[in-house]
Amino acid sequence: MTINHDHLLNYPIPEIRQTIRWQDTALYNFSIGLGQDPMDQQQLDFLYEPRLKAMPSMAVVLGYPGFWIRNPDTGVDWTQVLHGEQSIILHKPLPAEGEIIGRSRITSIVDRGPGKGAMLYNERVVTDARTGEKLATLEGTTFARGDGGFGGPSGPIRKPHPEPARAPDLSVDLATRPEQAIVYRLNGDHNPLHIDPEVAAKAGFRQPILHGLCTFGVVCHALMKALCGYDPARFGRMDLRFSSPVFPGETIRTEIWHEEGGAAFRARVVERDKVVVSNGLFRHAGSA
């Protein structure tokens, strides 16, 4: 089965209504690495229930419709898909508790040609179920490596944010924990690639890898620490490209260049000097 452009563009991705408990928020924050220093009061704000805050990146696990692209009627070879890009626009700080609704859709599909795969652009809008207020808009790109040549449009393709040629203005090192992928999957992403050594070996990795969206969360933590003083109200937007996987236990160094309204950034693992996130864009609230 191949991709049917019109069918996939209008695919009925299920709407998700989700109740957020304070335990869910604390688990998410812990799963992206907060709390490694139990004396850091600013990090405890994201773990201690009397004053609990939600990290902006938690939006990626809210209203998640599951791995729907695996359904046979999508026409997509799900074994060949990669999460290539992710962005968040935060319209207001996420609640630590409450009920939300996630509505997802495919916004465009690009056919890169036979043997070159396809690009699926998607959007999820997260709203407060009680008030209807928009909380976050998430946009992502899935690279369907096995599905090029289905006769769809060849563009447009979004341009990545350019990286400055000069040395970074500052950097933030955050260590990941050896068991971090095991903890992160409790947020709802149960892909065995992140826990089963045999599955990881078949995929060509020496061990289970960290979820890309866990890496996204670690980088969000670095940006919150360096640019927002750990205040979610100062966070506006974050876009990035995934360049390479991270192995749990490695140190992620986020390199930052100041720009008007925010910053450009990328991230690398210190131990292998390997870029894992590229073409990063950050904007403060009001500049997104």
PDB file of C-alpha atoms in Angstrom:
ATOM      1  CA  MET A   1       0.000   0.000   0.000  1.00  0.00           C
ATOM      2  CA  THR A   2       1.234   3.491  -0.834  1.00  0.00           C
ATOM      3  CA  ILE A   3       0.331   6.931   0.460  1.00  0.00           C
ATOM      4  CA  ASN A   4      -2.904   8.413  -0.812  1.00  0.00           C
ATOM      5  CA  HIS A   5      -2.263  12.143  -0.485  1.00  0.00           C
ATOM      6  CA  ASP A   6      -5.859  13.314   0.025  1.00  0.00           C
ATOM      7  CA  HIS A   7      -6.760  10.437   2.355  1.00  0.00           C
ATOM      8  CA  LEU A   8      -3.737  11.014   4.601  1.00  0.00           C
ATOM      9  CA  LEU A   9      -4.165  14.797   4.581  1.00  0.00           C
ATOM     10  CA  ASN A  10      -7.696  14.300   5.945  1.00  0.00           C
ATOM     11  CA  TYR A  11      -6.940  11.293   8.135  1.00  0.00           C
ATOM     12  CA  PRO A  12      -9.216  11.149  11.234  1.00  0.00           C
ATOM     13  CA  ILE A  13      -6.581  11.350  13.961  1.00  0.00           C
ATOM     14  CA  PRO A  14      -8.428  10.791  17.252  1.00  0.00           C
ATOM     15  CA  GLU A  15      -9.115  13.762  19.509  1.00  0.00           C
ATOM     16  CA  ILE A  16      -7.716  13.133  22.988  1.00  0.00           C
ATOM     17  CA  ARG A  17      -9.171  14.385  26.268  1.00  0.00           C
ATOM     18  CA  GLN A  18      -6.681  13.978  29.115  1.00  0.00           C
ATOM     19  CA  THR A  19      -6.743  14.631  32.851  1.00  0.00           C
ATOM     20  CA  ILE A  20      -3.455  15.928  34.260  1.00  0.00           C
ATOM     21  CA  ARG A  21      -2.663  15.077  37.886  1.00  0.00           C
ATOM     22  CA  TRP A  22       0.130  16.777  39.779  1.00  0.00           C
ATOM     23  CA  GLN A  23       1.863  13.389  39.811  1.00  0.00           C
ATOM     24  CA  ASP A  24       1.858  13.344  35.988  1.00  0.00           C
ATOM     25  CA  THR A  25       3.495  16.775  35.860  1.00  0.00           C
ATOM     26  CA  ALA A  26       6.114  15.853  38.450  1.00  0.00           C
ATOM     27  CA  LEU A  27       6.849  12.578  36.632  1.00  0.00           C
ATOM     28  CA  TYR A  28       7.335  14.356  33.317  1.00  0.00           C
ATOM     29  CA  ASN A  29       9.682  16.923  34.874  1.00  0.00           C
ATOM     30  CA  PHE A  30      11.651  14.168  36.637  1.00  0.00           C
ATOM     31  CA  SER A  31      11.817  12.118  33.431  1.00  0.00           C
ATOM     32  CA  ILE A  32      13.653  14.903  31.556  1.00  0.00           C
ATOM     33  CA  GLY A  33      16.248  15.198  34.312  1.00  0.00           C
ATOM     34  CA  LEU A  34      15.071  17.765  36.834  1.00  0.00           C
ATOM     35  CA  GLY A  35      15.874  17.017  40.459  1.00  0.00           C
ATOM     36  CA  GLN A  36      19.353  15.589  40.061  1.00  0.00           C
ATOM     37  CA  ASP A  37      20.454  18.215  42.559  1.00  0.00           C
ATOM     38  CA  PRO A  38      17.870  17.871  45.377  1.00  0.00           C
ATOM     39  CA  MET A  39      19.114  21.131  46.950  1.00  0.00           C
ATOM     40  CA  ASP A  40      18.375  23.225  43.842  1.00  0.00           C
ATOM     41  CA  GLN A  41      15.259  25.163  44.875  1.00  0.00           C
ATOM     42  CA  GLN A  42      14.501  26.318  41.315  1.00  0.00           C
ATOM     43  CA  GLN A  43      14.369  22.730  40.050  1.00  0.00           C
ATOM     44  CA  LEU A  44      12.304  21.658  43.060  1.00  0.00           C
ATOM     45  CA  ASP A  45       9.614  24.072  41.863  1.00  0.00           C
ATOM     46  CA  PHE A  46       9.007  21.528  39.091  1.00  0.00           C
ATOM     47  CA  LEU A  47       8.847  18.514  41.419  1.00  0.00           C
ATOM     48  CA  TYR A  48       7.371  19.609  44.747  1.00  0.00           C
ATOM     49  CA  GLU A  49       3.562  19.634  44.720  1.00  0.00           C
ATOM     50  CA  PRO A  50       2.873  22.730  46.908  1.00  0.00           C
ATOM     51  CA  ARG A  51       4.489  24.983  44.294  1.00  0.00           C
ATOM     52  CA  LEU A  52       4.513  22.771  41.224  1.00  0.00           C
ATOM     53  CA  LYS A  53       5.160  24.208  37.751  1.00  0.00           C
ATOM     54  CA  ALA A  54       4.948  22.475  34.371  1.00  0.00           C
ATOM     55  CA  MET A  55       7.908  22.583  32.020  1.00  0.00           C
ATOM     56  CA  PRO A  56       6.848  24.077  28.652  1.00  0.00           C
ATOM     57  CA  SER A  57       8.078  20.954  26.857  1.00  0.00           C
ATOM     58  CA  MET A  58       5.476  18.856  28.700  1.00  0.00           C
ATOM     59  CA  ALA A  59       3.107  19.943  25.932  1.00  0.00           C
ATOM     60  CA  VAL A  60       4.592  17.179  23.740  1.00  0.00           C
ATOM     61  CA  VAL A  61       2.987  14.485  25.922  1.00  0.00           C
ATOM     62  CA  LEU A  62      -0.391  16.228  26.282  1.00  0.00           C
ATOM     63  CA  GLY A  63      -3.254  15.088  24.060  1.00  0.00           C
ATOM     64  CA  TYR A  64      -0.910  12.608  22.339  1.00  0.00           C
ATOM     65  CA  PRO A  65      -3.014  10.504  19.920  1.00  0.00           C
ATOM     66  CA  GLY A  66      -0.701   7.498  19.967  1.00  0.00           C
ATOM     67  CA  PHE A  67       1.172   5.844  17.102  1.00  0.00           C
ATOM     68  CA  TRP A  68      -1.766   6.170  14.710  1.00  0.00           C
ATOM     69  CA  ILE A  69       0.538   6.256  11.688  1.00  0.00           C
ATOM     70  CA  ARG A  70       1.046   2.517  12.222  1.00  0.00           C
ATOM     71  CA  ASN A  71      -2.559   1.870  11.116  1.00  0.00           C
ATOM     72  CA  PRO A  72      -2.515  -0.028   7.784  1.00  0.00           C
ATOM     73  CA  ASP A  73      -4.958   2.368   6.115  1.00  0.00           C
ATOM     74  CA  THR A  74      -2.473   5.281   6.341  1.00  0.00           C
ATOM     75  CA  GLY A  75      -0.384   3.716   3.577  1.00  0.00           C
ATOM     76  CA  VAL A  76       2.799   4.679   5.454  1.00  0.00           C
ATOM     77  CA  ASP A  77       5.634   2.197   6.038  1.00  0.00           C
ATOM     78  CA  TRP A  78       5.781   2.901   9.770  1.00  0.00           C
ATOM     79  CA  THR A  79       8.992   0.884  10.206  1.00  0.00           C
ATOM     80  CA  GLN A  80      10.826   3.541   8.164  1.00  0.00           C
ATOM     81  CA  VAL A  81       9.561   6.704   9.878  1.00  0.00           C
ATOM     82  CA  LEU A  82      11.771   9.114  11.830  1.00  0.00           C
ATOM     83  CA  HIS A  83      10.815  12.098  13.987  1.00  0.00           C
ATOM     84  CA  GLY A  84      12.790  14.820  12.241  1.00  0.00           C
ATOM     85  CA  GLU A  85      11.656  18.199  13.619  1.00  0.00           C
ATOM     86  CA  GLN A  86       9.623  19.506  16.545  1.00  0.00           C
ATOM     87  CA  SER A  87       8.400  22.887  17.714  1.00  0.00           C
ATOM     88  CA  ILE A  88       6.280  24.308  20.539  1.00  0.00           C
ATOM     89  CA  ILE A  89       4.498  27.629  20.693  1.00  0.00           C
ATOM     90  CA  LEU A  90       3.381  28.218  24.278  1.00  0.00           C
ATOM     91  CA  HIS A  91       0.341  30.486  24.435  1.00  0.00           C
ATOM     92  CA  LYS A  92       0.232  30.489  28.241  1.00  0.00           C
ATOM     93  CA  PRO A  93       1.941  28.451  30.989  1.00  0.00           C
ATOM     94  CA  LEU A  94       0.701  24.866  31.129  1.00  0.00           C
ATOM     95  CA  PRO A  95      -1.375  23.856  34.142  1.00  0.00           C
ATOM     96  CA  ALA A  96       0.196  21.449  36.648  1.00  0.00           C
ATOM     97  CA  GLU A  97      -3.274  19.934  37.110  1.00  0.00           C
ATOM     98  CA  GLY A  98      -6.457  20.038  35.069  1.00  0.00           C
ATOM     99  CA  GLU A  99      -8.058  18.637  31.932  1.00  0.00           C
ATOM    100  CA  ILE A 100      -6.918  19.298  28.372  1.00  0.00           C
ATOM    101  CA  ILE A 101      -7.967  18.400  24.834  1.00  0.00           C
ATOM    102  CA  GLY A 102      -5.499  17.605  22.059  1.00  0.00           C
ATOM    103  CA  ARG A 103      -6.547  17.941  18.424  1.00  0.00           C
ATOM    104  CA  SER A 104      -4.068  16.697  15.814  1.00  0.00           C
ATOM    105  CA  ARG A 105      -3.974  16.892  12.027  1.00  0.00           C
ATOM    106  CA  ILE A 106      -1.666  16.489   9.063  1.00  0.00           C
ATOM    107  CA  THR A 107      -1.103  19.954   7.568  1.00  0.00           C
ATOM    108  CA  SER A 108       0.894  19.022   4.447  1.00  0.00           C
ATOM    109  CA  ILE A 109       2.713  16.144   2.759  1.00  0.00           C
ATOM    110  CA  VAL A 110       5.770  16.509   0.552  1.00  0.00           C
ATOM    111  CA  ASP A 111       6.861  13.809  -1.907  1.00  0.00           C
ATOM    112  CA  ARG A 112      10.650  13.914  -2.203  1.00  0.00           C
ATOM    113  CA  GLY A 113      10.646  11.329  -4.994  1.00  0.00           C
ATOM    114  CA  PRO A 114      11.361   7.600  -5.431  1.00  0.00           C
ATOM    115  CA  GLY A 115      13.979   6.391  -2.969  1.00  0.00           C
ATOM    116  CA  LYS A 116      14.020   9.776  -1.182  1.00  0.00           C
ATOM    117  CA  GLY A 117      11.012   9.382   1.062  1.00  0.00           C
ATOM    118  CA  ALA A 118       8.239  11.765   2.053  1.00  0.00           C
ATOM    119  CA  MET A 119       7.799  14.485   4.668  1.00  0.00           C
ATOM    120  CA  LEU A 120       4.633  14.626   6.780  1.00  0.00           C
ATOM    121  CA  TYR A 121       4.006  17.935   8.538  1.00  0.00           C
ATOM    122  CA  ASN A 122       1.669  17.695  11.506  1.00  0.00           C
ATOM    123  CA  GLU A 123       0.078  20.011  14.068  1.00  0.00           C
ATOM    124  CA  ARG A 124      -1.468  19.467  17.497  1.00  0.00           C
ATOM    125  CA  VAL A 125      -3.372  22.171  19.362  1.00  0.00           C
ATOM    126  CA  VAL A 126      -3.714  21.688  23.116  1.00  0.00           C
ATOM    127  CA  THR A 127      -6.584  23.541  24.799  1.00  0.00           C
ATOM    128  CA  ASP A 128      -7.949  23.830  28.327  1.00  0.00           C
ATOM    129  CA  ALA A 129     -11.003  21.556  28.405  1.00  0.00           C
ATOM    130  CA  ARG A 130     -12.874  23.781  30.879  1.00  0.00           C
ATOM    131  CA  THR A 131     -12.274  27.230  29.368  1.00  0.00           C
ATOM    132  CA  GLY A 132     -11.442  26.416  25.746  1.00  0.00           C
ATOM    133  CA  GLU A 133      -8.291  28.552  26.006  1.00  0.00           C
ATOM    134  CA  LYS A 134      -5.457  27.587  23.701  1.00  0.00           C
ATOM    135  CA  LEU A 135      -2.435  26.453  25.753  1.00  0.00           C
ATOM    136  CA  ALA A 136       0.080  25.267  23.158  1.00  0.00           C
ATOM    137  CA  THR A 137       0.511  24.613  19.453  1.00  0.00           C
ATOM    138  CA  LEU A 138       2.915  21.854  18.481  1.00  0.00           C
ATOM    139  CA  GLU A 139       4.270  21.330  14.982  1.00  0.00           C
ATOM    140  CA  GLY A 140       6.373  18.383  13.888  1.00  0.00           C
ATOM    141  CA  THR A 141       7.882  16.751  10.843  1.00  0.00           C
ATOM    142  CA  THR A 142       7.943  13.011  10.255  1.00  0.00           C
ATOM    143  CA  PHE A 143      10.362  11.660   7.668  1.00  0.00           C
ATOM    144  CA  ALA A 144       8.706   8.667   5.986  1.00  0.00           C
ATOM    145  CA  ARG A 145      11.848   7.224   4.449  1.00  0.00           C
ATOM    146  CA  GLY A 146      10.101   4.406   2.590  1.00  0.00           C
ATOM    147  CA  ASP A 147       7.260   6.322   0.989  1.00  0.00           C
ATOM    148  CA  GLY A 148       8.642   8.634  -1.694  1.00  0.00           C
ATOM    149  CA  GLY A 149       7.348   8.572  -5.250  1.00  0.00           C
ATOM    150  CA  PHE A 150       3.602   8.402  -4.530  1.00  0.00           C
ATOM    151  CA  GLY A 151       2.844  11.304  -6.883  1.00  0.00           C
ATOM    152  CA  GLY A 152       2.308  14.042  -4.324  1.00  0.00           C
ATOM    153  CA  PRO A 153       3.499  17.669  -4.319  1.00  0.00           C
ATOM    154  CA  SER A 154       7.243  18.297  -4.130  1.00  0.00           C
ATOM    155  CA  GLY A 155       6.958  21.287  -1.778  1.00  0.00           C
ATOM    156  CA  PRO A 156       6.975  23.591  -0.036  1.00  0.00           C
ATOM    157  CA  ILE A 157       9.664  22.452   2.410  1.00  0.00           C
ATOM    158  CA  ARG A 158      10.182  24.466   5.577  1.00  0.00           C
ATOM    159  CA  LYS A 159      13.565  26.099   5.926  1.00  0.00           C
ATOM    160  CA  PRO A 160      15.462  25.431   9.164  1.00  0.00           C
ATOM    161  CA  HIS A 161      16.586  28.295  11.378  1.00  0.00           C
ATOM    162  CA  PRO A 162      20.216  29.140  10.481  1.00  0.00           C
ATOM    163  CA  GLU A 163      23.011  28.558  12.982  1.00  0.00           C
ATOM    164  CA  PRO A 164      25.421  31.469  13.537  1.00  0.00           C
ATOM    165  CA  ALA A 165      28.985  30.979  12.303  1.00  0.00           C
ATOM    166  CA  ARG A 166      30.575  32.449  15.448  1.00  0.00           C
ATOM    167  CA  ALA A 167      31.276  30.682  18.715  1.00  0.00           C
ATOM    168  CA  PRO A 168      28.268  30.285  21.057  1.00  0.00           C
ATOM    169  CA  ASP A 169      27.646  33.018  23.603  1.00  0.00           C
ATOM    170  CA  LEU A 170      27.012  30.507  26.380  1.00  0.00           C
ATOM    171  CA  SER A 171      26.414  26.819  26.971  1.00  0.00           C
ATOM    172  CA  VAL A 172      24.606  24.665  29.523  1.00  0.00           C
ATOM    173  CA  ASP A 173      25.639  21.091  30.339  1.00  0.00           C
ATOM    174  CA  LEU A 174      22.944  18.738  31.663  1.00  0.00           C
ATOM    175  CA  ALA A 175      23.648  15.095  32.401  1.00  0.00           C
ATOM    176  CA  THR A 176      21.164  12.379  31.532  1.00  0.00           C
ATOM    177  CA  ARG A 177      20.748   9.350  33.771  1.00  0.00           C
ATOM    178  CA  PRO A 178      21.444   5.733  32.677  1.00  0.00           C
ATOM    179  CA  GLU A 179      17.804   4.768  33.370  1.00  0.00           C
ATOM    180  CA  GLN A 180      16.280   7.941  31.923  1.00  0.00           C
ATOM    181  CA  ALA A 181      14.691   6.315  28.855  1.00  0.00           C
ATOM    182  CA  ILE A 182      13.019   3.731  31.103  1.00  0.00           C
ATOM    183  CA  VAL A 183      11.512   6.531  33.177  1.00  0.00           C
ATOM    184  CA  TYR A 184      10.568   8.760  30.214  1.00  0.00           C
ATOM    185  CA  ARG A 185       8.498   6.014  28.547  1.00  0.00           C
ATOM    186  CA  LEU A 186       6.104   6.186  31.525  1.00  0.00           C
ATOM    187  CA  ASN A 187       4.800   9.403  29.912  1.00  0.00           C
ATOM    188  CA  GLY A 188       3.170   7.233  27.242  1.00  0.00           C
ATOM    189  CA  ASP A 189       5.795   6.539  24.547  1.00  0.00           C
ATOM    190  CA  HIS A 190       6.241   2.767  24.800  1.00  0.00           C
ATOM    191  CA  ASN A 191       8.454   2.151  21.757  1.00  0.00           C
ATOM    192  CA  PRO A 192      10.623  -0.867  22.730  1.00  0.00           C
ATOM    193  CA  LEU A 193      13.626   0.788  21.054  1.00  0.00           C
ATOM    194  CA  HIS A 194      14.063   2.735  24.275  1.00  0.00           C
ATOM    195  CA  ILE A 195      14.052  -0.202  26.726  1.00  0.00           C
ATOM    196  CA  ASP A 196      14.706  -3.533  24.959  1.00  0.00           C
ATOM    197  CA  PRO A 197      18.415  -4.188  24.185  1.00  0.00           C
ATOM    198  CA  GLU A 198      17.523  -6.757  21.508  1.00  0.00           C
ATOM    199  CA  VAL A 199      15.249  -4.346  19.662  1.00  0.00           C
ATOM    200  CA  ALA A 200      17.932  -1.645  19.879  1.00  0.00           C
ATOM    201  CA  ALA A 201      20.563  -4.045  18.504  1.00  0.00           C
ATOM    202  CA  LYS A 202      18.353  -4.942  15.532  1.00  0.00           C
ATOM    203  CA  ALA A 203      18.016  -1.216  14.821  1.00  0.00           C
ATOM    204  CA  GLY A 204      21.816  -0.876  14.811  1.00  0.00           C
ATOM    205  CA  PHE A 205      22.375   0.643  18.271  1.00  0.00           C
ATOM    206  CA  ARG A 206      24.689  -0.672  20.978  1.00  0.00           C
ATOM    207  CA  GLN A 207      21.986  -0.069  23.609  1.00  0.00           C
ATOM    208  CA  PRO A 208      18.483   1.428  23.900  1.00  0.00           C
ATOM    209  CA  ILE A 209      18.489   5.099  22.949  1.00  0.00           C
ATOM    210  CA  LEU A 210      16.896   8.110  24.601  1.00  0.00           C
ATOM    211  CA  HIS A 211      13.555   9.244  23.158  1.00  0.00           C
ATOM    212  CA  GLY A 212      13.994  12.205  20.836  1.00  0.00           C
ATOM    213  CA  LEU A 213      11.314  14.056  22.786  1.00  0.00           C
ATOM    214  CA  CYS A 214      13.216  13.374  26.015  1.00  0.00           C
ATOM    215  CA  THR A 215      16.227  15.067  24.418  1.00  0.00           C
ATOM    216  CA  PHE A 216      13.813  17.863  23.468  1.00  0.00           C
ATOM    217  CA  GLY A 217      12.861  18.169  27.134  1.00  0.00           C
ATOM    218  CA  VAL A 218      16.479  18.266  28.316  1.00  0.00           C
ATOM    219  CA  VAL A 219      17.227  21.071  25.857  1.00  0.00           C
ATOM    220  CA  CYS A 220      14.070  22.909  26.978  1.00  0.00           C
ATOM    221  CA  HIS A 221      15.380  22.645  30.558  1.00  0.00           C
ATOM    222  CA  ALA A 222      18.682  24.209  29.439  1.00  0.00           C
ATOM    223  CA  LEU A 223      16.860  27.096  27.725  1.00  0.00           C
ATOM    224  CA  MET A 224      14.617  27.651  30.739  1.00  0.00           C
ATOM    225  CA  LYS A 225      17.676  27.752  32.992  1.00  0.00           C
ATOM    226  CA  ALA A 226      19.808  30.008  30.790  1.00  0.00           C
ATOM    227  CA  LEU A 227      17.201  32.340  29.255  1.00  0.00           C
ATOM    228  CA  CYS A 228      14.037  32.272  31.373  1.00  0.00           C
ATOM    229  CA  GLY A 229      15.199  32.040  34.985  1.00  0.00           C
ATOM    230  CA  TYR A 230      13.032  28.897  35.238  1.00  0.00           C
ATOM    231  CA  ASP A 231       9.896  31.022  34.673  1.00  0.00           C
ATOM    232  CA  PRO A 232       7.471  29.346  32.195  1.00  0.00           C
ATOM    233  CA  ALA A 233       5.729  32.707  31.628  1.00  0.00           C
ATOM    234  CA  ARG A 234       8.897  33.936  29.845  1.00  0.00           C
ATOM    235  CA  PHE A 235       8.916  31.000  27.399  1.00  0.00           C
ATOM    236  CA  GLY A 236       7.391  31.661  23.977  1.00  0.00           C
ATOM    237  CA  ARG A 237       8.602  29.272  21.294  1.00  0.00           C
ATOM    238  CA  MET A 238      11.136  26.516  20.681  1.00  0.00           C
ATOM    239  CA  ASP A 239      11.933  24.806  17.340  1.00  0.00           C
ATOM    240  CA  LEU A 240      14.639  22.259  16.539  1.00  0.00           C
ATOM    241  CA  ARG A 241      15.830  19.465  14.271  1.00  0.00           C
ATOM    242  CA  PHE A 242      16.860  16.048  15.582  1.00  0.00           C
ATOM    243  CA  SER A 243      20.302  15.208  14.201  1.00  0.00           C
ATOM    244  CA  SER A 244      21.453  12.102  16.065  1.00  0.00           C
ATOM    245  CA  PRO A 245      20.302   9.923  18.992  1.00  0.00           C
ATOM    246  CA  VAL A 246      21.481  10.234  22.578  1.00  0.00           C
ATOM    247  CA  PHE A 247      22.442   7.270  24.744  1.00  0.00           C
ATOM    248  CA  PRO A 248      21.113   7.438  28.314  1.00  0.00           C
ATOM    249  CA  GLY A 249      23.877   8.550  30.679  1.00  0.00           C
ATOM    250  CA  GLU A 250      25.459  10.982  28.233  1.00  0.00           C
ATOM    251  CA  THR A 251      25.803  14.704  28.900  1.00  0.00           C
ATOM    252  CA  ILE A 252      23.893  17.075  26.637  1.00  0.00           C
ATOM    253  CA  ARG A 253      25.539  20.456  26.083  1.00  0.00           C
ATOM    254  CA  THR A 254      23.162  23.119  24.759  1.00  0.00           C
ATOM    255  CA  GLU A 255      25.059  25.877  22.927  1.00  0.00           C
ATOM    256  CA  ILE A 256      23.256  29.226  22.711  1.00  0.00           C
ATOM    257  CA  TRP A 257      23.624  32.382  20.601  1.00  0.00           C
ATOM    258  CA  HIS A 258      21.708  35.482  21.675  1.00  0.00           C
ATOM    259  CA  GLU A 259      19.369  36.948  19.021  1.00  0.00           C
ATOM    260  CA  GLU A 260      16.755  39.663  19.010  1.00  0.00           C
ATOM    261  CA  GLY A 261      13.708  38.279  20.787  1.00  0.00           C
ATOM    262  CA  GLY A 262      15.463  35.133  21.929  1.00  0.00           C
ATOM    263  CA  ALA A 263      18.256  32.872  20.739  1.00  0.00           C
ATOM    264  CA  ALA A 264      19.549  30.316  18.288  1.00  0.00           C
ATOM    265  CA  PHE A 265      20.805  27.030  19.721  1.00  0.00           C
ATOM    266  CA  ARG A 266      22.077  23.533  19.047  1.00  0.00           C
ATOM    267  CA  ALA A 267      23.025  20.621  21.304  1.00  0.00           C
ATOM    268  CA  ARG A 268      25.746  17.998  21.335  1.00  0.00           C
ATOM    269  CA  VAL A 269      26.705  15.074  23.538  1.00  0.00           C
ATOM    270  CA  VAL A 270      29.925  15.918  25.334  1.00  0.00           C
ATOM    271  CA  GLU A 271      31.302  12.379  25.535  1.00  0.00           C
ATOM    272  CA  ARG A 272      31.242  11.802  21.754  1.00  0.00           C
ATOM    273  CA  ASP A 273      31.328  15.459  20.616  1.00  0.00           C
ATOM    274  CA  LYS A 274      28.330  14.636  18.436  1.00  0.00           C
ATOM    275  CA  VAL A 275      25.662  17.158  17.440  1.00  0.00           C
ATOM    276  CA  VAL A 276      22.258  15.705  18.402  1.00  0.00           C
ATOM    277  CA  VAL A 277      20.042  18.773  17.906  1.00  0.00           C
ATOM    278  CA  SER A 278      20.539  21.427  15.236  1.00  0.00           C
ATOM    279  CA  ASN A 279      18.968  24.601  13.812  1.00  0.00           C
ATOM    280  CA  GLY A 280      17.366  25.533  17.127  1.00  0.00           C
ATOM    281  CA  LEU A 281      15.186  28.638  17.492  1.00  0.00           C
ATOM    282  CA  PHE A 282      14.036  30.066  20.835  1.00  0.00           C
ATOM    283  CA  ARG A 283      11.777  33.060  21.349  1.00  0.00           C
ATOM    284  CA  HIS A 284      10.665  34.713  24.555  1.00  0.00           C
ATOM    285  CA  ALA A 285       6.956  35.138  25.286  1.00  0.00           C
ATOM    286  CA  GLY A 286       5.677  38.094  23.287  1.00  0.00           C
ATOM    287  CA  SER A 287       8.330  37.575  20.594  1.00  0.00           C
ATOM    288  CA  ALA A 288       7.173  34.193  19.303  1.00  0.00           C
TER     289      ALA A 288
END
